[in-house]
PDB file of C-alpha atoms in Angstrom:
ATOM      1  CA  UNK A 189       9.698  20.430  64.905  1.00 45.00           C
ATOM      2  CA  UNK A 190      10.360  21.856  61.428  1.00 47.00           C
ATOM      3  CA  UNK A 191      13.485  20.587  59.712  1.00 50.00           C
ATOM      4  CA  UNK A 192      15.658  22.762  57.446  1.00 47.00           C
ATOM      5  CA  UNK A 193      18.086  21.660  54.781  1.00 49.00           C
ATOM      6  CA  UNK A 194      20.734  24.363  55.269  1.00 52.00           C
ATOM      7  CA  UNK A 195      21.785  27.240  57.607  1.00 49.00           C
ATOM      8  CA  UNK A 196      20.839  29.689  54.856  1.00 49.00           C
ATOM      9  CA  UNK A 197      17.246  28.460  54.861  1.00 47.00           C
ATOM     10  CA  UNK A 198      17.228  28.593  58.690  1.00 45.00           C
ATOM     11  CA  UNK A 199      18.368  32.252  58.728  1.00 48.00           C
ATOM     12  CA  UNK A 200      15.683  33.192  56.209  1.00 49.00           C
ATOM     13  CA  UNK A 201      12.910  31.502  58.187  1.00 45.00           C
ATOM     14  CA  UNK A 202      13.972  32.976  61.552  1.00 46.00           C
ATOM     15  CA  UNK A 203      13.381  36.437  60.135  1.00 48.00           C
ATOM     16  CA  UNK A 204       9.797  35.563  59.145  1.00 52.00           C
ATOM     17  CA  UNK A 205       6.722  36.051  61.402  1.00 53.00           C
ATOM     18  CA  UNK A 206       5.383  33.147  63.447  1.00 51.00           C
ATOM     19  CA  UNK A 207       2.342  32.816  61.141  1.00 54.00           C
ATOM     20  CA  UNK A 208       4.690  32.177  58.211  1.00 48.00           C
ATOM     21  CA  UNK A 209       6.476  29.443  60.173  1.00 43.00           C
ATOM     22  CA  UNK A 210       3.163  27.809  61.009  1.00 49.00           C
ATOM     23  CA  UNK A 211       2.023  27.871  57.381  1.00 55.00           C
ATOM     24  CA  UNK A 212       5.388  26.514  56.286  1.00 52.00           C
ATOM     25  CA  UNK A 213       5.127  23.594  58.685  1.00 59.00           C
ATOM     26  CA  UNK A 214       1.512  22.827  57.751  1.00 58.00           C
ATOM     27  CA  UNK A 215       2.375  22.844  54.065  1.00 60.00           C
ATOM     28  CA  UNK A 216       5.245  20.409  54.551  1.00 65.00           C
ATOM     29  CA  UNK A 217       3.092  18.101  56.656  1.00 61.00           C
ATOM     30  CA  UNK A 218       0.351  18.133  54.010  1.00 54.00           C
ATOM     31  CA  UNK A 219       2.856  17.212  51.308  1.00 57.00           C
ATOM     32  CA  UNK A 220       4.136  14.310  53.399  1.00 63.00           C
ATOM     33  CA  UNK A 221       0.591  13.145  54.083  1.00 57.00           C
ATOM     34  CA  UNK A 222      -0.342  13.315  50.395  1.00 56.00           C
ATOM     35  CA  UNK A 223       2.750  11.312  49.425  1.00 55.00           C
ATOM     36  CA  UNK A 224       1.883   8.668  52.001  1.00 57.00           C
ATOM     37  CA  UNK A 225      -1.706   8.453  50.763  1.00 53.00           C
ATOM     38  CA  UNK A 226      -0.513   8.009  47.133  1.00 61.00           C
ATOM     39  CA  UNK A 227       1.257   4.813  48.161  1.00 77.00           C
ATOM     40  CA  UNK A 228      -1.682   2.685  49.225  1.00 85.00           C
ATOM     41  CA  UNK A 229      -1.466  -0.938  50.231  1.00 89.00           C
ATOM     42  CA  UNK A 230      -2.775  -1.880  46.782  1.00 92.00           C
ATOM     43  CA  UNK A 231       0.160  -0.370  44.906  1.00 90.00           C
ATOM     44  CA  UNK A 232       2.011  -3.701  44.990  1.00 91.00           C
ATOM     45  CA  UNK A 233      -0.035  -4.840  41.950  1.00 92.00           C
ATOM     46  CA  UNK A 234       2.233  -2.681  39.779  1.00 87.00           C
ATOM     47  CA  UNK A 235       4.948  -5.274  40.388  1.00 90.00           C
ATOM     48  CA  UNK A 236       3.085  -7.578  38.010  1.00 91.00           C
ATOM     49  CA  UNK A 237       3.590  -5.208  35.074  1.00 87.00           C
ATOM     50  CA  UNK A 238       6.233  -6.633  32.752  1.00 87.00           C
ATOM     51  CA  UNK A 239       9.189  -4.579  31.587  1.00 85.00           C
ATOM     52  CA  UNK A 240       8.801  -4.324  27.800  1.00 93.00           C
ATOM     53  CA  UNK A 241      11.428  -1.734  26.903  1.00 96.00           C
ATOM     54  CA  UNK A 242      12.878  -2.275  23.430  1.00 97.00           C
ATOM     55  CA  UNK A 243      16.582  -3.000  23.136  1.00 96.00           C
ATOM     56  CA  UNK A 244      18.732   0.096  22.571  1.00 96.00           C
ATOM     57  CA  UNK A 245      20.286   0.934  19.203  1.00 96.00           C
ATOM     58  CA  UNK A 246      17.773  -1.104  17.209  1.00 97.00           C
ATOM     59  CA  UNK A 247      15.288  -0.153  14.523  1.00 98.00           C
ATOM     60  CA  UNK A 248      11.775  -0.311  15.951  1.00 98.00           C
ATOM     61  CA  UNK A 249       9.105  -1.384  13.479  1.00 98.00           C
ATOM     62  CA  UNK A 250       5.429  -1.056  14.364  1.00 98.00           C
ATOM     63  CA  UNK A 251       3.123  -2.733  11.862  1.00 98.00           C
ATOM     64  CA  UNK A 252      -0.636  -2.231  11.829  1.00 98.00           C
ATOM     65  CA  UNK A 253      -2.722  -4.778   9.978  1.00 98.00           C
ATOM     66  CA  UNK A 254      -6.431  -4.862   9.215  1.00 97.00           C
ATOM     67  CA  UNK A 255      -8.419  -7.552  11.034  1.00 97.00           C
ATOM     68  CA  UNK A 256     -11.160  -9.239   9.007  1.00 96.00           C
ATOM     69  CA  UNK A 257     -10.684  -6.865   6.065  1.00 96.00           C
ATOM     70  CA  UNK A 258     -11.795  -9.449   3.523  1.00 95.00           C
ATOM     71  CA  UNK A 259     -15.282  -9.133   4.989  1.00 97.00           C
ATOM     72  CA  UNK A 260     -14.931  -5.383   5.618  1.00 97.00           C
ATOM     73  CA  UNK A 261     -13.938  -4.673   2.006  1.00 97.00           C
ATOM     74  CA  UNK A 262     -16.792  -6.785   0.658  1.00 96.00           C
ATOM     75  CA  UNK A 263     -19.435  -5.107   2.824  1.00 96.00           C
ATOM     76  CA  UNK A 264     -18.170  -1.639   1.851  1.00 97.00           C
ATOM     77  CA  UNK A 265     -18.067  -2.482  -1.875  1.00 96.00           C
ATOM     78  CA  UNK A 266     -14.331  -2.102  -2.366  1.00 97.00           C
ATOM     79  CA  UNK A 267     -13.344  -2.220  -6.031  1.00 97.00           C
ATOM     80  CA  UNK A 268     -11.454  -5.359  -7.075  1.00 97.00           C
ATOM     81  CA  UNK A 269      -8.607  -6.137  -7.364  1.00 97.00           C
ATOM     82  CA  UNK A 270      -7.549  -2.746  -5.945  1.00 97.00           C
ATOM     83  CA  UNK A 271      -9.543   0.120  -4.488  1.00 98.00           C
ATOM     84  CA  UNK A 272      -7.758   3.452  -4.905  1.00 98.00           C
ATOM     85  CA  UNK A 273     -10.057   5.086  -2.339  1.00 98.00           C
ATOM     86  CA  UNK A 274      -9.087   2.597   0.342  1.00 98.00           C
ATOM     87  CA  UNK A 275      -5.357   2.791  -0.408  1.00 98.00           C
ATOM     88  CA  UNK A 276      -5.506   6.597  -0.301  1.00 98.00           C
ATOM     89  CA  UNK A 277      -7.356   6.481   3.017  1.00 98.00           C
ATOM     90  CA  UNK A 278      -4.752   4.113   4.468  1.00 98.00           C
ATOM     91  CA  UNK A 279      -2.001   6.524   3.439  1.00 98.00           C
ATOM     92  CA  UNK A 280      -3.950   9.471   4.878  1.00 98.00           C
ATOM     93  CA  UNK A 281      -4.093   7.657   8.223  1.00 98.00           C
ATOM     94  CA  UNK A 282      -0.384   6.782   7.990  1.00 98.00           C
ATOM     95  CA  UNK A 283       0.528  10.436   7.423  1.00 98.00           C
ATOM     96  CA  UNK A 284      -1.458  11.358  10.539  1.00 98.00           C
ATOM     97  CA  UNK A 285       0.678   8.900  12.500  1.00 98.00           C
ATOM     98  CA  UNK A 286       3.917  10.319  11.070  1.00 98.00           C
ATOM     99  CA  UNK A 287       2.830  13.870  11.859  1.00 97.00           C
ATOM    100  CA  UNK A 288       2.322  12.869  15.495  1.00 98.00           C
ATOM    101  CA  UNK A 289       5.479  10.778  15.870  1.00 98.00           C
ATOM    102  CA  UNK A 290       8.407  12.753  14.451  1.00 96.00           C
ATOM    103  CA  UNK A 291      10.840   9.884  15.099  1.00 97.00           C
ATOM    104  CA  UNK A 292       9.234   7.764  12.378  1.00 98.00           C
ATOM    105  CA  UNK A 293      11.625   8.068   9.436  1.00 96.00           C
ATOM    106  CA  UNK A 294       9.965   5.673   6.965  1.00 98.00           C
ATOM    107  CA  UNK A 295       6.512   4.173   6.520  1.00 98.00           C
ATOM    108  CA  UNK A 296       5.490   1.556   3.992  1.00 98.00           C
ATOM    109  CA  UNK A 297       1.953   0.471   3.163  1.00 98.00           C
ATOM    110  CA  UNK A 298       0.165  -1.994   0.928  1.00 98.00           C
ATOM    111  CA  UNK A 299      -3.285  -3.576   0.946  1.00 96.00           C
ATOM    112  CA  UNK A 300      -4.631  -3.305   4.534  1.00 97.00           C
ATOM    113  CA  UNK A 301      -1.313  -2.880   6.355  1.00 98.00           C
ATOM    114  CA  UNK A 302       1.209  -0.158   7.155  1.00 98.00           C
ATOM    115  CA  UNK A 303       4.675  -0.430   8.714  1.00 98.00           C
ATOM    116  CA  UNK A 304       6.263   2.441  10.644  1.00 98.00           C
ATOM    117  CA  UNK A 305      10.043   2.538  11.142  1.00 98.00           C
ATOM    118  CA  UNK A 306      11.253   4.441  14.217  1.00 98.00           C
ATOM    119  CA  UNK A 307      14.824   5.761  14.290  1.00 97.00           C
ATOM    120  CA  UNK A 308      17.334   3.595  16.137  1.00 96.00           C
ATOM    121  CA  UNK A 309      17.945   6.219  18.803  1.00 96.00           C
ATOM    122  CA  UNK A 310      14.313   7.147  19.477  1.00 97.00           C
ATOM    123  CA  UNK A 311      13.278   7.528  23.107  1.00 97.00           C
ATOM    124  CA  UNK A 312       9.543   7.867  22.471  1.00 97.00           C
ATOM    125  CA  UNK A 313       7.635   6.403  25.453  1.00 96.00           C
ATOM    126  CA  UNK A 314      11.009   5.294  26.818  1.00 96.00           C
ATOM    127  CA  UNK A 315      11.034   2.713  23.997  1.00 97.00           C
ATOM    128  CA  UNK A 316       8.248   0.703  25.633  1.00 97.00           C
ATOM    129  CA  UNK A 317       6.963  -1.792  23.079  1.00 97.00           C
ATOM    130  CA  UNK A 318       3.359  -1.854  24.288  1.00 96.00           C
ATOM    131  CA  UNK A 319       3.119   1.939  24.401  1.00 97.00           C
ATOM    132  CA  UNK A 320       4.485   2.282  20.878  1.00 98.00           C
ATOM    133  CA  UNK A 321       2.271  -0.348  19.277  1.00 98.00           C
ATOM    134  CA  UNK A 322      -0.939   0.676  21.039  1.00 97.00           C
ATOM    135  CA  UNK A 323      -0.528   4.401  20.409  1.00 98.00           C
ATOM    136  CA  UNK A 324       0.404   3.965  16.750  1.00 98.00           C
ATOM    137  CA  UNK A 325      -2.392   1.454  16.168  1.00 98.00           C
ATOM    138  CA  UNK A 326      -5.077   3.478  17.945  1.00 98.00           C
ATOM    139  CA  UNK A 327      -4.118   6.724  16.178  1.00 98.00           C
ATOM    140  CA  UNK A 328      -4.049   4.966  12.799  1.00 98.00           C
ATOM    141  CA  UNK A 329      -7.482   3.438  13.397  1.00 98.00           C
ATOM    142  CA  UNK A 330      -9.065   6.672  14.588  1.00 98.00           C
ATOM    143  CA  UNK A 331      -7.585   8.602  11.625  1.00 98.00           C
ATOM    144  CA  UNK A 332      -8.915   5.917   9.261  1.00 98.00           C
ATOM    145  CA  UNK A 333     -12.431   6.460  10.593  1.00 98.00           C
ATOM    146  CA  UNK A 334     -12.092  10.250  10.951  1.00 98.00           C
ATOM    147  CA  UNK A 335     -11.045  10.761   7.304  1.00 98.00           C
ATOM    148  CA  UNK A 336     -13.292   8.037   5.878  1.00 98.00           C
ATOM    149  CA  UNK A 337     -15.802  10.360   4.201  1.00 96.00           C
ATOM    150  CA  UNK A 338     -13.054  12.302   2.431  1.00 97.00           C
ATOM    151  CA  UNK A 339     -12.209   9.168   0.440  1.00 98.00           C
ATOM    152  CA  UNK A 340     -15.627   7.483   0.388  1.00 97.00           C
ATOM    153  CA  UNK A 341     -17.913  10.500  -0.166  1.00 96.00           C
ATOM    154  CA  UNK A 342     -20.971   8.364  -0.948  1.00 95.00           C
ATOM    155  CA  UNK A 343     -20.719   6.541   2.401  1.00 94.00           C
ATOM    156  CA  UNK A 344     -21.052   8.842   5.410  1.00 93.00           C
ATOM    157  CA  UNK A 345     -19.252   6.476   7.769  1.00 94.00           C
ATOM    158  CA  UNK A 346     -18.216   2.814   7.957  1.00 97.00           C
ATOM    159  CA  UNK A 347     -21.086   0.386   8.513  1.00 96.00           C
ATOM    160  CA  UNK A 348     -19.248  -0.868  11.606  1.00 97.00           C
ATOM    161  CA  UNK A 349     -15.945  -0.040  13.320  1.00 97.00           C
ATOM    162  CA  UNK A 350     -12.865  -1.273  11.434  1.00 97.00           C
ATOM    163  CA  UNK A 351     -10.246  -3.096  13.505  1.00 98.00           C
ATOM    164  CA  UNK A 352      -6.470  -3.022  13.153  1.00 98.00           C
ATOM    165  CA  UNK A 353      -3.989  -4.996  15.224  1.00 97.00           C
ATOM    166  CA  UNK A 354      -0.470  -3.805  15.976  1.00 97.00           C
ATOM    167  CA  UNK A 355       2.856  -5.439  16.728  1.00 97.00           C
ATOM    168  CA  UNK A 356       6.391  -4.268  17.466  1.00 98.00           C
ATOM    169  CA  UNK A 357       9.469  -5.911  15.956  1.00 98.00           C
ATOM    170  CA  UNK A 358      13.132  -4.973  16.481  1.00 98.00           C
ATOM    171  CA  UNK A 359      15.889  -5.135  13.879  1.00 98.00           C
ATOM    172  CA  UNK A 360      19.508  -4.683  15.032  1.00 97.00           C
ATOM    173  CA  UNK A 361      21.170  -3.773  11.724  1.00 97.00           C
ATOM    174  CA  UNK A 362      20.434  -1.486   8.802  1.00 97.00           C
ATOM    175  CA  UNK A 363      20.412  -4.500   6.488  1.00 97.00           C
ATOM    176  CA  UNK A 364      17.843  -6.280   8.665  1.00 98.00           C
ATOM    177  CA  UNK A 365      15.542  -3.271   8.463  1.00 98.00           C
ATOM    178  CA  UNK A 366      16.020  -2.945   4.693  1.00 98.00           C
ATOM    179  CA  UNK A 367      15.302  -6.649   4.272  1.00 98.00           C
ATOM    180  CA  UNK A 368      12.118  -6.234   6.298  1.00 98.00           C
ATOM    181  CA  UNK A 369      10.851  -3.567   3.878  1.00 98.00           C
ATOM    182  CA  UNK A 370      11.957  -5.712   0.931  1.00 98.00           C
ATOM    183  CA  UNK A 371       9.933  -8.602   2.376  1.00 98.00           C
ATOM    184  CA  UNK A 372       6.794  -6.481   2.647  1.00 98.00           C
ATOM    185  CA  UNK A 373       7.232  -5.123  -0.887  1.00 98.00           C
ATOM    186  CA  UNK A 374       7.829  -8.608  -2.302  1.00 98.00           C
ATOM    187  CA  UNK A 375       4.640  -9.682  -0.516  1.00 98.00           C
ATOM    188  CA  UNK A 376       2.818  -6.778  -2.176  1.00 98.00           C
ATOM    189  CA  UNK A 377       3.975  -7.893  -5.625  1.00 97.00           C
ATOM    190  CA  UNK A 378       3.087 -11.566  -5.083  1.00 97.00           C
ATOM    191  CA  UNK A 379      -0.375 -10.803  -3.698  1.00 97.00           C
ATOM    192  CA  UNK A 380      -1.198  -8.141  -6.275  1.00 98.00           C
ATOM    193  CA  UNK A 381      -0.170 -10.295  -9.231  1.00 98.00           C
ATOM    194  CA  UNK A 382      -2.363 -13.103  -7.935  1.00 98.00           C
ATOM    195  CA  UNK A 383      -5.324 -10.809  -7.237  1.00 98.00           C
ATOM    196  CA  UNK A 384      -5.029  -9.055 -10.606  1.00 98.00           C
ATOM    197  CA  UNK A 385      -5.105 -12.405 -12.417  1.00 98.00           C
ATOM    198  CA  UNK A 386      -7.809 -13.848 -10.155  1.00 98.00           C
ATOM    199  CA  UNK A 387     -10.205 -10.957 -10.700  1.00 98.00           C
ATOM    200  CA  UNK A 388      -9.475 -10.773 -14.416  1.00 98.00           C
ATOM    201  CA  UNK A 389     -10.570 -14.398 -14.723  1.00 98.00           C
ATOM    202  CA  UNK A 390     -13.813 -13.537 -12.872  1.00 98.00           C
ATOM    203  CA  UNK A 391     -14.635 -10.079 -14.216  1.00 97.00           C
ATOM    204  CA  UNK A 392     -13.488 -10.568 -17.810  1.00 97.00           C
ATOM    205  CA  UNK A 393     -13.245 -14.323 -18.129  1.00 97.00           C
ATOM    206  CA  UNK A 394     -16.629 -15.146 -16.643  1.00 97.00           C
ATOM    207  CA  UNK A 395     -15.275 -17.674 -14.133  1.00 97.00           C
ATOM    208  CA  UNK A 396     -16.636 -18.263 -10.654  1.00 97.00           C
ATOM    209  CA  UNK A 397     -14.298 -17.598  -7.694  1.00 97.00           C
ATOM    210  CA  UNK A 398     -13.816 -21.354  -7.212  1.00 97.00           C
ATOM    211  CA  UNK A 399     -12.992 -21.884 -10.888  1.00 98.00           C
ATOM    212  CA  UNK A 400     -10.494 -18.994 -10.889  1.00 98.00           C
ATOM    213  CA  UNK A 401      -8.860 -20.292  -7.723  1.00 97.00           C
ATOM    214  CA  UNK A 402      -8.560 -23.782  -9.222  1.00 97.00           C
ATOM    215  CA  UNK A 403      -7.017 -22.442 -12.434  1.00 97.00           C
ATOM    216  CA  UNK A 404      -4.359 -20.511 -10.521  1.00 97.00           C
ATOM    217  CA  UNK A 405      -3.304 -23.428  -8.328  1.00 96.00           C
ATOM    218  CA  UNK A 406       0.432 -24.186  -8.609  1.00 94.00           C
ATOM    219  CA  UNK A 407       0.997 -21.365 -11.127  1.00 96.00           C
ATOM    220  CA  UNK A 408       4.181 -19.312 -11.054  1.00 97.00           C
ATOM    221  CA  UNK A 409       4.558 -15.574 -11.675  1.00 96.00           C
ATOM    222  CA  UNK A 410       5.368 -16.230 -15.341  1.00 97.00           C
ATOM    223  CA  UNK A 411       2.180 -18.272 -15.714  1.00 98.00           C
ATOM    224  CA  UNK A 412       0.033 -15.492 -14.264  1.00 98.00           C
ATOM    225  CA  UNK A 413       1.685 -12.900 -16.497  1.00 98.00           C
ATOM    226  CA  UNK A 414       0.987 -15.131 -19.495  1.00 97.00           C
ATOM    227  CA  UNK A 415      -2.685 -15.521 -18.544  1.00 98.00           C
ATOM    228  CA  UNK A 416      -3.097 -11.765 -18.156  1.00 98.00           C
ATOM    229  CA  UNK A 417      -1.438 -10.932 -21.474  1.00 98.00           C
ATOM    230  CA  UNK A 418      -2.662 -13.771 -23.699  1.00 97.00           C
ATOM    231  CA  UNK A 419      -6.259 -13.881 -22.471  1.00 97.00           C
ATOM    232  CA  UNK A 420      -6.956 -10.274 -21.487  1.00 97.00           C
ATOM    233  CA  UNK A 421      -4.265  -8.166 -23.169  1.00 97.00           C
ATOM    234  CA  UNK A 422      -3.009  -6.928 -19.784  1.00 97.00           C
ATOM    235  CA  UNK A 423       0.699  -6.170 -19.403  1.00 97.00           C
ATOM    236  CA  UNK A 424       1.197  -6.427 -15.653  1.00 97.00           C
ATOM    237  CA  UNK A 425       4.196  -4.095 -15.781  1.00 96.00           C
ATOM    238  CA  UNK A 426       1.858  -1.329 -16.959  1.00 97.00           C
ATOM    239  CA  UNK A 427      -0.407  -1.626 -13.913  1.00 97.00           C
ATOM    240  CA  UNK A 428      -0.226   1.395 -11.529  1.00 97.00           C
ATOM    241  CA  UNK A 429       2.920   1.349  -9.385  1.00 97.00           C
ATOM    242  CA  UNK A 430       0.851   1.987  -6.263  1.00 98.00           C
ATOM    243  CA  UNK A 431      -0.753  -1.421  -6.791  1.00 98.00           C
ATOM    244  CA  UNK A 432       2.447  -3.250  -7.737  1.00 97.00           C
ATOM    245  CA  UNK A 433       4.923  -1.665  -5.312  1.00 98.00           C
ATOM    246  CA  UNK A 434       2.925  -0.174  -2.449  1.00 98.00           C
ATOM    247  CA  UNK A 435       3.351   3.287  -0.925  1.00 98.00           C
ATOM    248  CA  UNK A 436       6.529   4.676   0.635  1.00 98.00           C
ATOM    249  CA  UNK A 437       6.454   7.689   2.972  1.00 98.00           C
ATOM    250  CA  UNK A 438       9.631   9.486   4.038  1.00 97.00           C
ATOM    251  CA  UNK A 439      10.544  12.811   5.577  1.00 93.00           C
ATOM    252  CA  UNK A 440      12.400  15.076   3.215  1.00 90.00           C
ATOM    253  CA  UNK A 441      13.414  18.712   3.213  1.00 84.00           C
ATOM    254  CA  UNK A 442      11.757  20.419   0.258  1.00 84.00           C
ATOM    255  CA  UNK A 443      11.875  24.062  -0.914  1.00 86.00           C
ATOM    256  CA  UNK A 444       8.831  26.081   0.119  1.00 84.00           C
ATOM    257  CA  UNK A 445       8.096  29.558  -1.364  1.00 87.00           C
ATOM    258  CA  UNK A 446       7.759  32.449   1.077  1.00 87.00           C
ATOM    259  CA  UNK A 447       5.314  35.399   0.815  1.00 88.00           C
ATOM    260  CA  UNK A 448       8.208  37.801   0.143  1.00 86.00           C
ATOM    261  CA  UNK A 449       9.334  35.746  -2.838  1.00 83.00           C
ATOM    262  CA  UNK A 450      12.093  33.894  -1.051  1.00 86.00           C
ATOM    263  CA  UNK A 451      12.444  30.166  -0.554  1.00 88.00           C
ATOM    264  CA  UNK A 452      13.223  28.115   2.522  1.00 87.00           C
ATOM    265  CA  UNK A 453      13.520  24.401   3.125  1.00 86.00           C
ATOM    266  CA  UNK A 454      10.904  22.650   5.222  1.00 85.00           C
ATOM    267  CA  UNK A 455      10.627  19.044   6.355  1.00 88.00           C
ATOM    268  CA  UNK A 456       7.618  17.386   4.750  1.00 93.00           C
ATOM    269  CA  UNK A 457       6.227  13.884   4.390  1.00 96.00           C
ATOM    270  CA  UNK A 458       6.823  12.819   0.798  1.00 96.00           C
ATOM    271  CA  UNK A 459       4.888   9.993  -0.844  1.00 97.00           C
ATOM    272  CA  UNK A 460       6.181   7.748  -3.628  1.00 97.00           C
ATOM    273  CA  UNK A 461       5.548   4.369  -5.239  1.00 98.00           C
ATOM    274  CA  UNK A 462       9.097   3.230  -5.614  1.00 97.00           C
ATOM    275  CA  UNK A 463      11.254   0.135  -5.400  1.00 97.00           C
ATOM    276  CA  UNK A 464      12.839  -0.312  -1.941  1.00 97.00           C
ATOM    277  CA  UNK A 465      14.322  -3.732  -2.719  1.00 97.00           C
ATOM    278  CA  UNK A 466      17.167  -2.370  -4.847  1.00 94.00           C
ATOM    279  CA  UNK A 467      19.904  -0.038  -3.650  1.00 95.00           C
ATOM    280  CA  UNK A 468      18.860   3.007  -5.692  1.00 96.00           C
ATOM    281  CA  UNK A 469      16.275   4.092  -3.127  1.00 97.00           C
ATOM    282  CA  UNK A 470      18.773   3.861  -0.276  1.00 97.00           C
ATOM    283  CA  UNK A 471      21.512   5.641  -2.209  1.00 95.00           C
ATOM    284  CA  UNK A 472      19.111   8.498  -2.961  1.00 94.00           C
ATOM    285  CA  UNK A 473      17.903   8.628   0.641  1.00 94.00           C
ATOM    286  CA  UNK A 474      21.065   7.755   2.549  1.00 93.00           C
ATOM    287  CA  UNK A 475      20.113  10.228   5.294  1.00 92.00           C
ATOM    288  CA  UNK A 476      17.424   7.785   6.432  1.00 95.00           C
ATOM    289  CA  UNK A 477      20.113   5.441   7.762  1.00 93.00           C
ATOM    290  CA  UNK A 478      22.111   8.112   9.604  1.00 82.00           C
ATOM    291  CA  UNK A 479      21.498   9.031  13.238  1.00 59.00           C
TER     292      UNK A 479
END
C-alpha cells in the first residue's frame, strides 16, 4: 500500500499510469531501506562524543603555538634574536587563516604563536571548540609549509614537518578579550627584551650561553636596558616594532582604485606593529568590538 500525505497528491497520482505508481512505490521503499541501513547497530558509539559547543555571546580565541620550535629554529638556522623571514612566514600563514575564516576579526602574532579572535556572534562549525581549533591549526600549519620557500628561498622545504598545537579559550566581555591581547603583547616585550640582551652578550660580548644566562639572572627590565645601552650602544626603543610589539592583523575597508578611474572600498586584511595595550588602538578601531 502506498501512503499519500494529502488529497491533492492522491488526485495527481490517480491520473498517472500504473507504471508510474509502481516506480513511485519502489522509490519510496528504497529510500526507507537506505535510511534504515544508515542506522546500523554500531551507531550507538556516537553517544560517546562529548558536546563541546562554545558558550554563546563570548569571544572565541584560538591560539596556535609552535611545538619544539627551539630545536626547529636551531636546525633551520634562524637568525638570533629575531628572524624576519620566520616572522613574515608566520604572518603569511595567519593571513591564509583569516582569508578562510571571515569571522576572525583580529589576529595577533609574536615569536612562534598566533592568536585568532572570532566575533562573539560567530556560528562557524556551530561554535564547536574542537572543530575550530583543529581547522585553524591544521590550515595554519599547512600554509606555513606551503609558503615556506617564499620566505626561505635557500631552503626548498623544511628538514622535517613543523608542529603547531591549538587551543580554544572563551572570554565573556570585551575587556577580557582586550586583556588577553595585552597579556600576549606584554609577553612579547618581556621575551624579546631578554632575548635581545641575551644574544648581544653572546654575539657581541663573547659570552657563552651559560655565562649570558647567569648574568641575566634576577635582572629587571631596567637592568637589561642598561646592559644593552652601556655595553653595546643599543637603545632598545629603537629596535624594530615587529620585534618589540608583535604583529596585529585586522579587517579594514580601504579605498581601491578601479580601471575606469573610480574608487571603491574593499575589505582587506591590514597588518601593523602597534600597541594594543593602550586605548588608542581600540578607539581607532572601535568597529572591532561591535556586532
